XYZ file of N, CA and C in Angstrom:
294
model
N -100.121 154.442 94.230
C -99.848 154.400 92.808
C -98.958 155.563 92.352
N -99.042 156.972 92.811
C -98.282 157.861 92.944
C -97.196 157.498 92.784
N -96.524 156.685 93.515
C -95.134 156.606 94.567
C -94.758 155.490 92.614
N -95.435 154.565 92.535
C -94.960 153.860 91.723
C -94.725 154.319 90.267
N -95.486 155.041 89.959
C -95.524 155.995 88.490
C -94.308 156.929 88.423
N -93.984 157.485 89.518
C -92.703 158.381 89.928
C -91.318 157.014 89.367
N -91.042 155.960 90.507
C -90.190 155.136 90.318
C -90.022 154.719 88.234
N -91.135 154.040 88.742
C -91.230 153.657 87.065
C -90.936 154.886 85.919
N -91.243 156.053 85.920
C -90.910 156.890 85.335
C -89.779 157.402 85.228
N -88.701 157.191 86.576
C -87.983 157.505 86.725
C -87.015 156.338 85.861
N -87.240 155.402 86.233
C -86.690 154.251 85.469
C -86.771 154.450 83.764
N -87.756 154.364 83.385
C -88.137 154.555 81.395
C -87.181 155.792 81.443
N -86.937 157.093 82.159
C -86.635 158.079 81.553
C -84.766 157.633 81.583
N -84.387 156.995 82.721
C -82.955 156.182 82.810
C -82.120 155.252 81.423
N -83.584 154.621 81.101
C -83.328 154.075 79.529
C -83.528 154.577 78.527
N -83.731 155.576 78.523
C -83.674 156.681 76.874
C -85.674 156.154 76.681
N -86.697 156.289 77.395
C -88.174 155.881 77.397
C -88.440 156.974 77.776
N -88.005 158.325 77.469
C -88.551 159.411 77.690
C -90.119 159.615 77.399
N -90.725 159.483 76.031
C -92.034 159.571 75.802
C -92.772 158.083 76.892
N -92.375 157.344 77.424
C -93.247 156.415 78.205
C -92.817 156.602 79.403
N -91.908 157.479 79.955
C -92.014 158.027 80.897
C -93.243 159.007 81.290
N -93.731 159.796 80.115
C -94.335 161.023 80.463
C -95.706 160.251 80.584
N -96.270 159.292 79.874
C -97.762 158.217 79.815
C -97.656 158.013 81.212
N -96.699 157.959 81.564
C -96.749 156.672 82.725
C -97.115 158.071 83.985
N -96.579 159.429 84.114
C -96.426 160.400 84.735
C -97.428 160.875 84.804
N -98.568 160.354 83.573
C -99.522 160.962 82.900
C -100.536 160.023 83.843
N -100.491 158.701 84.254
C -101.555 158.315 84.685
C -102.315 157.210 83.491
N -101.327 157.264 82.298
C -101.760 156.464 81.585
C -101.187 155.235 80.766
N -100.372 154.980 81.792
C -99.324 153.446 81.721
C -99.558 152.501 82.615
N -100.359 152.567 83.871
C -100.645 151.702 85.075
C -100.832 150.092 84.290
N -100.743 150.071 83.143
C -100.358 148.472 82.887
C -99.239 148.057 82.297
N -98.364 149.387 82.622
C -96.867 148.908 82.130
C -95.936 147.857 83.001
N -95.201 147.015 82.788
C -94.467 145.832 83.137
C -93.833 147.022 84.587
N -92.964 147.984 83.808
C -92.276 148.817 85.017
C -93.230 149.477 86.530
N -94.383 149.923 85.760
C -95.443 150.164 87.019
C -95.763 149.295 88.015
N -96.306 147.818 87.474
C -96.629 147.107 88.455
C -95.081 146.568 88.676
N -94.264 146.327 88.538
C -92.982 145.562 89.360
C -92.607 146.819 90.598
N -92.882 148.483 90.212
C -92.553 149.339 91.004
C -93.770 148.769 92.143
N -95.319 148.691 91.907
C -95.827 149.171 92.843
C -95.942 147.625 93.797
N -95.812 146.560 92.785
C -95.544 145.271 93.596
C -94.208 145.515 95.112
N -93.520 145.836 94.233
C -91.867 146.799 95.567
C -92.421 146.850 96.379
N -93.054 148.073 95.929
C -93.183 149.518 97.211
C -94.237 148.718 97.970
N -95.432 148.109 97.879
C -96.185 147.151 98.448
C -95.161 146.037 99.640
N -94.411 145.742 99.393
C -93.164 144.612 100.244
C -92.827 145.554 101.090
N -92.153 146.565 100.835
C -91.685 147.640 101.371
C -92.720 148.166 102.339
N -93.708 148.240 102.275
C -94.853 148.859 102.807
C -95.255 147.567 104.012
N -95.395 146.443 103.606
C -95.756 145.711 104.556
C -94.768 145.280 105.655
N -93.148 145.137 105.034
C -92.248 145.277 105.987
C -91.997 146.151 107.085
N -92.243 147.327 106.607
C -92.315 148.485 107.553
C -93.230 148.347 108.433
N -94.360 147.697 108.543
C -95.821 148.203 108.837
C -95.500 147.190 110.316
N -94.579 145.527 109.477
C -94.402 144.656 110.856
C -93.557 145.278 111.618
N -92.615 145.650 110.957
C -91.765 146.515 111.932
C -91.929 147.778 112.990
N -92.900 148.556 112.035
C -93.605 149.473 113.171
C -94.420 149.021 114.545
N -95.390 147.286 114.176
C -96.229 147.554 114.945
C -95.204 146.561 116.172
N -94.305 146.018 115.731
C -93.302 145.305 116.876
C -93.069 146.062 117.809
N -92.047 147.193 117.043
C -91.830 148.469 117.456
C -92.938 149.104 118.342
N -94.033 149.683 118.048
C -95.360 150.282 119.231
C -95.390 148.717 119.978
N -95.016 147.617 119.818
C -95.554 146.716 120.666
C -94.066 146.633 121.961
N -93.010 146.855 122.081
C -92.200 147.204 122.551
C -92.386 148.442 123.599
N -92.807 149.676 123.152
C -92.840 150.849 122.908
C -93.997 151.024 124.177
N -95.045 150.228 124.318
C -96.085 150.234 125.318
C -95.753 149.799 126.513
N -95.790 150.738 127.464
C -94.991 151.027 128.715
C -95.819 149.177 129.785
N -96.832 149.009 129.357
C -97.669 147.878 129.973
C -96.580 146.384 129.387
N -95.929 146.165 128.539
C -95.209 145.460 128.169
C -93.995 144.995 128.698
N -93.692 146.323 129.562
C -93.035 146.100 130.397
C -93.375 145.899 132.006
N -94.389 146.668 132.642
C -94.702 146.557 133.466
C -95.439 145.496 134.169
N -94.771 144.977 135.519
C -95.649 144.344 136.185
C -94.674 144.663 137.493
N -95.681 143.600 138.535
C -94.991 143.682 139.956
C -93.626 142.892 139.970
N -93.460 142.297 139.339
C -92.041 141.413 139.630
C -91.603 141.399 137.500
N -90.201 141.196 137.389
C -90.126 141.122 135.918
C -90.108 140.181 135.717
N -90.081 138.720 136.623
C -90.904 137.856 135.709
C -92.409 137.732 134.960
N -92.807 138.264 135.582
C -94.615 138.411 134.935
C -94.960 139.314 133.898
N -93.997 140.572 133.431
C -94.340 140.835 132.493
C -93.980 140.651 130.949
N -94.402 140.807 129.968
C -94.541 140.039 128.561
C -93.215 140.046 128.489
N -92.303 141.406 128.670
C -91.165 141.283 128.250
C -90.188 140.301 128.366
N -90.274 139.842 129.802
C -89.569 139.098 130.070
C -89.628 137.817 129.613
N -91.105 137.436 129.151
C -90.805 136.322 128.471
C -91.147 136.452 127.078
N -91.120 137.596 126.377
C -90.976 137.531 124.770
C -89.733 137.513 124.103
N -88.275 137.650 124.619
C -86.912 137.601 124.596
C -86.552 138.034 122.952
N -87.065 138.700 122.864
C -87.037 139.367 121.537
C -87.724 138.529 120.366
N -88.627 137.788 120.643
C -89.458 137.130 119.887
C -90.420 137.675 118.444
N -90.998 138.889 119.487
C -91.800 140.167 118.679
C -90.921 140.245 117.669
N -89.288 140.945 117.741
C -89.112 140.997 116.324
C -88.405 140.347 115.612
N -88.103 139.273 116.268
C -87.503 137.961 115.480
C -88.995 137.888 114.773
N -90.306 137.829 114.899
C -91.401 137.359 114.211
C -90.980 138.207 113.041
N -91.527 139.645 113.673
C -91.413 141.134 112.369
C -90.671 141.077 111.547
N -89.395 140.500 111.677
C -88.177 140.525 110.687
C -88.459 139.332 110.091
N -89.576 138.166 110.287
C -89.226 137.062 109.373
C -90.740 137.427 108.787
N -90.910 138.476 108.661
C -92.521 138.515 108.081
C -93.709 137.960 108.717
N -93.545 137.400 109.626
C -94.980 137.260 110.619
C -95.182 138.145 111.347
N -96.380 138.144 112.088
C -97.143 138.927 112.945
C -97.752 138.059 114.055
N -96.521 137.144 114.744
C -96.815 136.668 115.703
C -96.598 137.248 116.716
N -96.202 139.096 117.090
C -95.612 139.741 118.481
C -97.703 139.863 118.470
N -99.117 139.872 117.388
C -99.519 140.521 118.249
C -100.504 139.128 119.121
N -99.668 138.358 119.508
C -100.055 137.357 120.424
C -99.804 137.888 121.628
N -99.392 138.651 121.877
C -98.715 139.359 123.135
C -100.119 139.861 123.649
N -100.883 140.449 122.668
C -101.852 140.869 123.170
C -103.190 140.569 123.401
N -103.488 139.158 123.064
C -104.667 138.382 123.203
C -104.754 138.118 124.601
């Protein structure tokens, strides 16, 4: 909520909303239109990252790659699947690990 009161504040103070900037800075605007569209964002933002990170550590795990021959291990047959998923908003790389 932090992160969104900052944005949004930053925004009211952009449009001459100086005094509803400072409510909002204040902790006492969290039902302003600008707050929730900021913290709705930063929420998208937050979950995008989060697929992207865990693709990323799912890549990143040395067992993903490893086996006795490279056909047998995940990599070889996930062909960049993991983040074709991550980038379309699913969380189908963590099938990799069932």
């Amino acid at each position: 909520m932090p992160d969104a009161r900052r944005i949004a504040a930053s925004y009211l103070t952009s449009t001459g909303r100086s005094d509803d900037a400072r409510t909002v800075l204040a902790g006492s605007g969290d039902d302003y239109v600008e707050v929730r569209v900021a913290l709705q964002a930063l929420g998208e933002v937050a979950a995008r990252m989060g697929r992207a990170e865990r693709a990323l550590a799912c890549y990143a795990d040395e067992t993903f790659w490893e086996a006795d021959c490279a056909e047998a291990s995940l990599a070889f047959h996930d062909h960049g699947e993991t983040a074709r998923s991550a980038l379309a908003g699913k969380e189908l790389y963590a099938l990799h690990r069932d």
